Amino acid sequence: IQKGEKCGLVGRNGSGKTTLMRLILGQEAADGGQINVPKHYTLGYLQQHISFTEKTIIEEAVLGLPPKERDNVYKAETILFGLGLTEQDMQRSPHELSGGYHLRLHLAKVLLSDPDCLLLDEPTNYLDIVSIRWLQRFLRSWRKEFIIISHDREFMDSVTTHTVALHRQSIL
């Protein structure tokens, strides 16, 4: 990926899209070839398996911010509200949330971390139309790189600059 590129990753289920993300993250070893990530280049990964450690939603969300910025609660609230959470939700336990809202909270943390490259695996799963539109606007204004996996073609086409297809263990 080159600076500023926004890539959509498409392919059939089981074609290796999530595995490619894990390879980029260094969570899996490649059978061959090389993946080069520049030094000090940060990756933010939206994964499907999520766990929380804090007592409230807002406390959990600010963990996404760099340590020096954790007092900037408004940044977390802005993203959480955009993803459909409410002021009343902020003091609830993250464990009270449904699975879809778990994903929203985790997505907020990833976006707040402001990485050099976002790796988003099905970010629109469990989002309602209002939250999807908010995420579209957010990603369109994102100035850094991202790779996104989505089966929502309209969404992907609206936020990406490039599309990469995985087919029979090859990138097209």
JSON list of C-alpha atoms in Angstrom, two decimals:
[
{"chain": "A", "resi": 1, "resn": "ILE", "atom": "CA", "xyz": [0.00, 0.00, 0.00]},
{"chain": "A", "resi": 2, "resn": "GLN", "atom": "CA", "xyz": [1.27, 3.43, -0.87]},
{"chain": "A", "resi": 3, "resn": "LYS", "atom": "CA", "xyz": [0.78, 6.58, 1.18]},
{"chain": "A", "resi": 4, "resn": "GLY", "atom": "CA", "xyz": [-2.86, 7.66, 1.27]},
{"chain": "A", "resi": 5, "resn": "GLU", "atom": "CA", "xyz": [-4.26, 4.57, -0.48]},
{"chain": "A", "resi": 6, "resn": "LYS", "atom": "CA", "xyz": [-7.54, 3.14, 0.73]},
{"chain": "A", "resi": 7, "resn": "CYS", "atom": "CA", "xyz": [-7.80, -0.48, -0.33]},
{"chain": "A", "resi": 8, "resn": "GLY", "atom": "CA", "xyz": [-10.77, -2.78, -0.40]},
{"chain": "A", "resi": 9, "resn": "LEU", "atom": "CA", "xyz": [-9.96, -6.47, -0.08]},
{"chain": "A", "resi": 10, "resn": "VAL", "atom": "CA", "xyz": [-12.44, -8.79, -1.74]},
{"chain": "A", "resi": 11, "resn": "GLY", "atom": "CA", "xyz": [-12.71, -12.52, -2.29]},
{"chain": "A", "resi": 12, "resn": "ARG", "atom": "CA", "xyz": [-14.90, -15.49, -1.52]},
{"chain": "A", "resi": 13, "resn": "ASN", "atom": "CA", "xyz": [-15.36, -16.67, 2.04]},
{"chain": "A", "resi": 14, "resn": "GLY", "atom": "CA", "xyz": [-12.30, -18.71, 2.97]},
{"chain": "A", "resi": 15, "resn": "SER", "atom": "CA", "xyz": [-10.11, -17.11, 0.29]},
{"chain": "A", "resi": 16, "resn": "GLY", "atom": "CA", "xyz": [-7.66, -15.75, 2.87]},
{"chain": "A", "resi": 17, "resn": "LYS", "atom": "CA", "xyz": [-8.68, -12.12, 3.39]},
{"chain": "A", "resi": 18, "resn": "THR", "atom": "CA", "xyz": [-8.52, -12.25, 7.19]},
{"chain": "A", "resi": 19, "resn": "THR", "atom": "CA", "xyz": [-5.39, -14.42, 7.01]},
{"chain": "A", "resi": 20, "resn": "LEU", "atom": "CA", "xyz": [-3.71, -11.73, 4.90]},
{"chain": "A", "resi": 21, "resn": "MET", "atom": "CA", "xyz": [-4.53, -9.17, 7.58]},
{"chain": "A", "resi": 22, "resn": "ARG", "atom": "CA", "xyz": [-3.09, -11.46, 10.24]},
{"chain": "A", "resi": 23, "resn": "LEU", "atom": "CA", "xyz": [0.07, -11.82, 8.15]},
{"chain": "A", "resi": 24, "resn": "ILE", "atom": "CA", "xyz": [0.39, -8.03, 7.88]},
{"chain": "A", "resi": 25, "resn": "LEU", "atom": "CA", "xyz": [-0.02, -7.79, 11.66]},
{"chain": "A", "resi": 26, "resn": "GLY", "atom": "CA", "xyz": [2.59, -10.49, 12.26]},
{"chain": "A", "resi": 27, "resn": "GLN", "atom": "CA", "xyz": [0.02, -12.73, 13.96]},
{"chain": "A", "resi": 28, "resn": "GLU", "atom": "CA", "xyz": [0.69, -15.51, 11.46]},
{"chain": "A", "resi": 29, "resn": "ALA", "atom": "CA", "xyz": [3.83, -16.57, 9.61]},
{"chain": "A", "resi": 30, "resn": "ALA", "atom": "CA", "xyz": [3.91, -16.59, 5.83]},
{"chain": "A", "resi": 31, "resn": "ASP", "atom": "CA", "xyz": [4.75, -19.76, 3.91]},
{"chain": "A", "resi": 32, "resn": "GLY", "atom": "CA", "xyz": [6.77, -17.64, 1.51]},
{"chain": "A", "resi": 33, "resn": "GLY", "atom": "CA", "xyz": [7.28, -14.09, 0.33]},
{"chain": "A", "resi": 34, "resn": "GLN", "atom": "CA", "xyz": [7.67, -11.00, 2.46]},
{"chain": "A", "resi": 35, "resn": "ILE", "atom": "CA", "xyz": [5.49, -8.37, 4.05]},
{"chain": "A", "resi": 36, "resn": "ASN", "atom": "CA", "xyz": [7.33, -5.16, 4.82]},
{"chain": "A", "resi": 37, "resn": "VAL", "atom": "CA", "xyz": [5.92, -2.73, 7.36]},
{"chain": "A", "resi": 38, "resn": "PRO", "atom": "CA", "xyz": [8.02, 0.40, 7.93]},
{"chain": "A", "resi": 39, "resn": "LYS", "atom": "CA", "xyz": [9.56, 0.97, 11.36]},
{"chain": "A", "resi": 40, "resn": "HIS", "atom": "CA", "xyz": [7.38, 3.01, 13.71]},
{"chain": "A", "resi": 41, "resn": "TYR", "atom": "CA", "xyz": [4.41, 2.52, 11.36]},
{"chain": "A", "resi": 42, "resn": "THR", "atom": "CA", "xyz": [1.34, 1.71, 13.43]},
{"chain": "A", "resi": 43, "resn": "LEU", "atom": "CA", "xyz": [-1.51, -0.59, 12.50]},
{"chain": "A", "resi": 44, "resn": "GLY", "atom": "CA", "xyz": [-5.00, -0.45, 13.97]},
{"chain": "A", "resi": 45, "resn": "TYR", "atom": "CA", "xyz": [-6.93, -3.70, 13.62]},
{"chain": "A", "resi": 46, "resn": "LEU", "atom": "CA", "xyz": [-10.66, -4.22, 13.93]},
{"chain": "A", "resi": 47, "resn": "GLN", "atom": "CA", "xyz": [-10.99, -7.89, 14.71]},
{"chain": "A", "resi": 48, "resn": "GLN", "atom": "CA", "xyz": [-14.11, -9.92, 15.33]},
{"chain": "A", "resi": 49, "resn": "HIS", "atom": "CA", "xyz": [-13.08, -11.30, 18.75]},
{"chain": "A", "resi": 50, "resn": "ILE", "atom": "CA", "xyz": [-13.31, -8.63, 21.42]},
{"chain": "A", "resi": 51, "resn": "SER", "atom": "CA", "xyz": [-12.69, -8.34, 25.17]},
{"chain": "A", "resi": 52, "resn": "PHE", "atom": "CA", "xyz": [-13.06, -5.39, 27.54]},
{"chain": "A", "resi": 53, "resn": "THR", "atom": "CA", "xyz": [-11.32, -4.48, 30.80]},
{"chain": "A", "resi": 54, "resn": "GLU", "atom": "CA", "xyz": [-12.88, -1.23, 32.05]},
{"chain": "A", "resi": 55, "resn": "LYS", "atom": "CA", "xyz": [-16.02, -0.64, 34.13]},
{"chain": "A", "resi": 56, "resn": "THR", "atom": "CA", "xyz": [-17.75, 1.82, 31.80]},
{"chain": "A", "resi": 57, "resn": "ILE", "atom": "CA", "xyz": [-18.09, 2.25, 28.06]},
{"chain": "A", "resi": 58, "resn": "ILE", "atom": "CA", "xyz": [-16.41, 5.66, 28.07]},
{"chain": "A", "resi": 59, "resn": "GLU", "atom": "CA", "xyz": [-13.48, 4.39, 30.18]},
{"chain": "A", "resi": 60, "resn": "GLU", "atom": "CA", "xyz": [-13.04, 1.51, 27.75]},
{"chain": "A", "resi": 61, "resn": "ALA", "atom": "CA", "xyz": [-13.23, 3.80, 24.72]},
{"chain": "A", "resi": 62, "resn": "VAL", "atom": "CA", "xyz": [-10.55, 6.23, 25.92]},
{"chain": "A", "resi": 63, "resn": "LEU", "atom": "CA", "xyz": [-8.11, 3.31, 26.10]},
{"chain": "A", "resi": 64, "resn": "GLY", "atom": "CA", "xyz": [-7.95, 3.71, 22.32]},
{"chain": "A", "resi": 65, "resn": "LEU", "atom": "CA", "xyz": [-6.38, 7.14, 22.72]},
{"chain": "A", "resi": 66, "resn": "PRO", "atom": "CA", "xyz": [-2.63, 7.54, 23.15]},
{"chain": "A", "resi": 67, "resn": "PRO", "atom": "CA", "xyz": [-1.81, 7.73, 26.89]},
{"chain": "A", "resi": 68, "resn": "LYS", "atom": "CA", "xyz": [-1.04, 11.47, 26.74]},
{"chain": "A", "resi": 69, "resn": "GLU", "atom": "CA", "xyz": [-4.50, 12.18, 25.27]},
{"chain": "A", "resi": 70, "resn": "ARG", "atom": "CA", "xyz": [-6.69, 10.10, 27.57]},
{"chain": "A", "resi": 71, "resn": "ASP", "atom": "CA", "xyz": [-8.17, 13.23, 29.14]},
{"chain": "A", "resi": 72, "resn": "ASN", "atom": "CA", "xyz": [-9.70, 14.13, 25.76]},
{"chain": "A", "resi": 73, "resn": "VAL", "atom": "CA", "xyz": [-12.93, 12.25, 26.49]},
{"chain": "A", "resi": 74, "resn": "TYR", "atom": "CA", "xyz": [-14.78, 14.36, 23.91]},
{"chain": "A", "resi": 75, "resn": "LYS", "atom": "CA", "xyz": [-12.87, 12.58, 21.11]},
{"chain": "A", "resi": 76, "resn": "ALA", "atom": "CA", "xyz": [-14.17, 9.22, 22.32]},
{"chain": "A", "resi": 77, "resn": "GLU", "atom": "CA", "xyz": [-17.69, 10.56, 22.77]},
{"chain": "A", "resi": 78, "resn": "THR", "atom": "CA", "xyz": [-17.72, 12.02, 19.24]},
{"chain": "A", "resi": 79, "resn": "ILE", "atom": "CA", "xyz": [-16.91, 8.65, 17.70]},
{"chain": "A", "resi": 80, "resn": "LEU", "atom": "CA", "xyz": [-19.18, 6.66, 20.04]},
{"chain": "A", "resi": 81, "resn": "PHE", "atom": "CA", "xyz": [-22.12, 8.99, 19.32]},
{"chain": "A", "resi": 82, "resn": "GLY", "atom": "CA", "xyz": [-21.41, 8.70, 15.58]},
{"chain": "A", "resi": 83, "resn": "LEU", "atom": "CA", "xyz": [-21.60, 4.92, 15.92]},
{"chain": "A", "resi": 84, "resn": "GLY", "atom": "CA", "xyz": [-24.99, 5.08, 17.61]},
{"chain": "A", "resi": 85, "resn": "LEU", "atom": "CA", "xyz": [-24.24, 5.06, 21.32]},
{"chain": "A", "resi": 86, "resn": "THR", "atom": "CA", "xyz": [-25.94, 7.65, 23.53]},
{"chain": "A", "resi": 87, "resn": "GLU", "atom": "CA", "xyz": [-24.99, 9.90, 26.43]},
{"chain": "A", "resi": 88, "resn": "GLN", "atom": "CA", "xyz": [-26.84, 7.48, 28.73]},
{"chain": "A", "resi": 89, "resn": "ASP", "atom": "CA", "xyz": [-24.71, 4.59, 27.47]},
{"chain": "A", "resi": 90, "resn": "MET", "atom": "CA", "xyz": [-21.42, 6.18, 28.53]},
{"chain": "A", "resi": 91, "resn": "GLN", "atom": "CA", "xyz": [-21.64, 5.01, 32.18]},
{"chain": "A", "resi": 92, "resn": "ARG", "atom": "CA", "xyz": [-22.94, 1.53, 31.38]},
{"chain": "A", "resi": 93, "resn": "SER", "atom": "CA", "xyz": [-20.68, -1.50, 31.57]},
{"chain": "A", "resi": 94, "resn": "PRO", "atom": "CA", "xyz": [-19.32, -2.65, 28.19]},
{"chain": "A", "resi": 95, "resn": "HIS", "atom": "CA", "xyz": [-20.44, -6.14, 29.18]},
{"chain": "A", "resi": 96, "resn": "GLU", "atom": "CA", "xyz": [-24.09, -5.01, 29.11]},
{"chain": "A", "resi": 97, "resn": "LEU", "atom": "CA", "xyz": [-23.85, -4.28, 25.40]},
{"chain": "A", "resi": 98, "resn": "SER", "atom": "CA", "xyz": [-25.10, -6.61, 22.69]},
{"chain": "A", "resi": 99, "resn": "GLY", "atom": "CA", "xyz": [-22.61, -8.16, 20.30]},
{"chain": "A", "resi": 100, "resn": "GLY", "atom": "CA", "xyz": [-23.23, -5.46, 17.70]},
{"chain": "A", "resi": 101, "resn": "TYR", "atom": "CA", "xyz": [-22.51, -2.72, 20.20]},
{"chain": "A", "resi": 102, "resn": "HIS", "atom": "CA", "xyz": [-19.38, -4.57, 21.35]},
{"chain": "A", "resi": 103, "resn": "LEU", "atom": "CA", "xyz": [-18.15, -4.21, 17.76]},
{"chain": "A", "resi": 104, "resn": "ARG", "atom": "CA", "xyz": [-19.04, -0.49, 17.75]},
{"chain": "A", "resi": 105, "resn": "LEU", "atom": "CA", "xyz": [-17.09, 0.10, 20.95]},
{"chain": "A", "resi": 106, "resn": "HIS", "atom": "CA", "xyz": [-14.09, -1.80, 19.62]},
{"chain": "A", "resi": 107, "resn": "LEU", "atom": "CA", "xyz": [-14.30, 0.11, 16.31]},
{"chain": "A", "resi": 108, "resn": "ALA", "atom": "CA", "xyz": [-14.32, 3.38, 18.26]},
{"chain": "A", "resi": 109, "resn": "LYS", "atom": "CA", "xyz": [-11.14, 2.33, 20.10]},
{"chain": "A", "resi": 110, "resn": "VAL", "atom": "CA", "xyz": [-9.39, 1.44, 16.85]},
{"chain": "A", "resi": 111, "resn": "LEU", "atom": "CA", "xyz": [-10.37, 4.75, 15.23]},
{"chain": "A", "resi": 112, "resn": "LEU", "atom": "CA", "xyz": [-9.29, 6.70, 18.31]},
{"chain": "A", "resi": 113, "resn": "SER", "atom": "CA", "xyz": [-5.86, 5.08, 18.24]},
{"chain": "A", "resi": 114, "resn": "ASP", "atom": "CA", "xyz": [-5.16, 7.06, 15.04]},
{"chain": "A", "resi": 115, "resn": "PRO", "atom": "CA", "xyz": [-2.85, 4.45, 13.47]},
{"chain": "A", "resi": 116, "resn": "ASP", "atom": "CA", "xyz": [-0.92, 4.96, 10.26]},
{"chain": "A", "resi": 117, "resn": "CYS", "atom": "CA", "xyz": [-3.01, 2.21, 8.66]},
{"chain": "A", "resi": 118, "resn": "LEU", "atom": "CA", "xyz": [-6.41, 0.86, 9.62]},
{"chain": "A", "resi": 119, "resn": "LEU", "atom": "CA", "xyz": [-7.11, -2.83, 9.02]},
{"chain": "A", "resi": 120, "resn": "LEU", "atom": "CA", "xyz": [-10.87, -3.21, 9.16]},
{"chain": "A", "resi": 121, "resn": "ASP", "atom": "CA", "xyz": [-12.39, -6.67, 8.93]},
{"chain": "A", "resi": 122, "resn": "GLU", "atom": "CA", "xyz": [-16.12, -6.33, 8.19]},
{"chain": "A", "resi": 123, "resn": "PRO", "atom": "CA", "xyz": [-16.60, -3.01, 10.02]},
{"chain": "A", "resi": 124, "resn": "THR", "atom": "CA", "xyz": [-20.22, -2.62, 8.89]},
{"chain": "A", "resi": 125, "resn": "ASN", "atom": "CA", "xyz": [-21.36, -5.88, 10.46]},
{"chain": "A", "resi": 126, "resn": "TYR", "atom": "CA", "xyz": [-24.03, -5.05, 13.05]},
{"chain": "A", "resi": 127, "resn": "LEU", "atom": "CA", "xyz": [-24.10, -1.33, 12.18]},
{"chain": "A", "resi": 128, "resn": "ASP", "atom": "CA", "xyz": [-27.40, 0.37, 11.38]},
{"chain": "A", "resi": 129, "resn": "ILE", "atom": "CA", "xyz": [-27.73, 2.63, 8.33]},
{"chain": "A", "resi": 130, "resn": "VAL", "atom": "CA", "xyz": [-27.08, 5.83, 10.32]},
{"chain": "A", "resi": 131, "resn": "SER", "atom": "CA", "xyz": [-23.84, 4.40, 11.77]},
{"chain": "A", "resi": 132, "resn": "ILE", "atom": "CA", "xyz": [-22.77, 3.08, 8.36]},
{"chain": "A", "resi": 133, "resn": "ARG", "atom": "CA", "xyz": [-23.22, 6.55, 6.87]},
{"chain": "A", "resi": 134, "resn": "TRP", "atom": "CA", "xyz": [-21.23, 8.09, 9.72]},
{"chain": "A", "resi": 135, "resn": "LEU", "atom": "CA", "xyz": [-18.43, 5.55, 9.18]},
{"chain": "A", "resi": 136, "resn": "GLN", "atom": "CA", "xyz": [-18.46, 6.30, 5.43]},
{"chain": "A", "resi": 137, "resn": "ARG", "atom": "CA", "xyz": [-17.94, 10.01, 6.11]},
{"chain": "A", "resi": 138, "resn": "PHE", "atom": "CA", "xyz": [-15.23, 9.23, 8.65]},
{"chain": "A", "resi": 139, "resn": "LEU", "atom": "CA", "xyz": [-13.31, 6.93, 6.28]},
{"chain": "A", "resi": 140, "resn": "ARG", "atom": "CA", "xyz": [-13.66, 9.33, 3.34]},
{"chain": "A", "resi": 141, "resn": "SER", "atom": "CA", "xyz": [-11.96, 12.01, 5.42]},
{"chain": "A", "resi": 142, "resn": "TRP", "atom": "CA", "xyz": [-9.26, 9.61, 6.73]},
{"chain": "A", "resi": 143, "resn": "ARG", "atom": "CA", "xyz": [-5.95, 10.94, 5.42]},
{"chain": "A", "resi": 144, "resn": "LYS", "atom": "CA", "xyz": [-3.89, 7.84, 6.08]},
{"chain": "A", "resi": 145, "resn": "GLU", "atom": "CA", "xyz": [-4.07, 4.34, 4.63]},
{"chain": "A", "resi": 146, "resn": "PHE", "atom": "CA", "xyz": [-6.51, 1.54, 5.26]},
{"chain": "A", "resi": 147, "resn": "ILE", "atom": "CA", "xyz": [-7.36, -1.95, 4.12]},
{"chain": "A", "resi": 148, "resn": "ILE", "atom": "CA", "xyz": [-10.97, -2.94, 4.50]},
{"chain": "A", "resi": 149, "resn": "ILE", "atom": "CA", "xyz": [-12.73, -6.26, 4.09]},
{"chain": "A", "resi": 150, "resn": "SER", "atom": "CA", "xyz": [-16.43, -5.93, 3.44]},
{"chain": "A", "resi": 151, "resn": "HIS", "atom": "CA", "xyz": [-19.14, -7.79, 1.62]},
{"chain": "A", "resi": 152, "resn": "ASP", "atom": "CA", "xyz": [-21.05, -4.50, 1.36]},
{"chain": "A", "resi": 153, "resn": "ARG", "atom": "CA", "xyz": [-19.92, -3.51, -2.12]},
{"chain": "A", "resi": 154, "resn": "GLU", "atom": "CA", "xyz": [-21.68, -0.14, -2.12]},
{"chain": "A", "resi": 155, "resn": "PHE", "atom": "CA", "xyz": [-20.01, 0.82, 1.15]},
{"chain": "A", "resi": 156, "resn": "MET", "atom": "CA", "xyz": [-16.60, -0.37, 0.00]},
{"chain": "A", "resi": 157, "resn": "ASP", "atom": "CA", "xyz": [-16.83, 1.41, -3.34]},
{"chain": "A", "resi": 158, "resn": "SER", "atom": "CA", "xyz": [-17.76, 4.63, -1.56]},
{"chain": "A", "resi": 159, "resn": "VAL", "atom": "CA", "xyz": [-14.68, 4.70, 0.71]},
{"chain": "A", "resi": 160, "resn": "THR", "atom": "CA", "xyz": [-11.84, 2.99, -1.20]},
{"chain": "A", "resi": 161, "resn": "THR", "atom": "CA", "xyz": [-9.41, 4.16, -3.86]},
{"chain": "A", "resi": 162, "resn": "HIS", "atom": "CA", "xyz": [-8.29, 0.65, -4.89]},
{"chain": "A", "resi": 163, "resn": "THR", "atom": "CA", "xyz": [-9.75, -2.85, -4.84]},
{"chain": "A", "resi": 164, "resn": "VAL", "atom": "CA", "xyz": [-7.60, -5.95, -4.42]},
{"chain": "A", "resi": 165, "resn": "ALA", "atom": "CA", "xyz": [-9.11, -9.35, -5.11]},
{"chain": "A", "resi": 166, "resn": "LEU", "atom": "CA", "xyz": [-7.93, -12.63, -3.61]},
{"chain": "A", "resi": 167, "resn": "HIS", "atom": "CA", "xyz": [-8.61, -15.57, -5.91]},
{"chain": "A", "resi": 168, "resn": "ARG", "atom": "CA", "xyz": [-7.06, -19.03, -5.71]},
{"chain": "A", "resi": 169, "resn": "GLN", "atom": "CA", "xyz": [-4.23, -17.86, -3.44]},
{"chain": "A", "resi": 170, "resn": "SER", "atom": "CA", "xyz": [-3.32, -14.99, -5.76]},
{"chain": "A", "resi": 171, "resn": "ILE", "atom": "CA", "xyz": [-3.86, -11.27, -5.54]},
{"chain": "A", "resi": 172, "resn": "LEU", "atom": "CA", "xyz": [-5.51, -9.77, -8.61]}
]
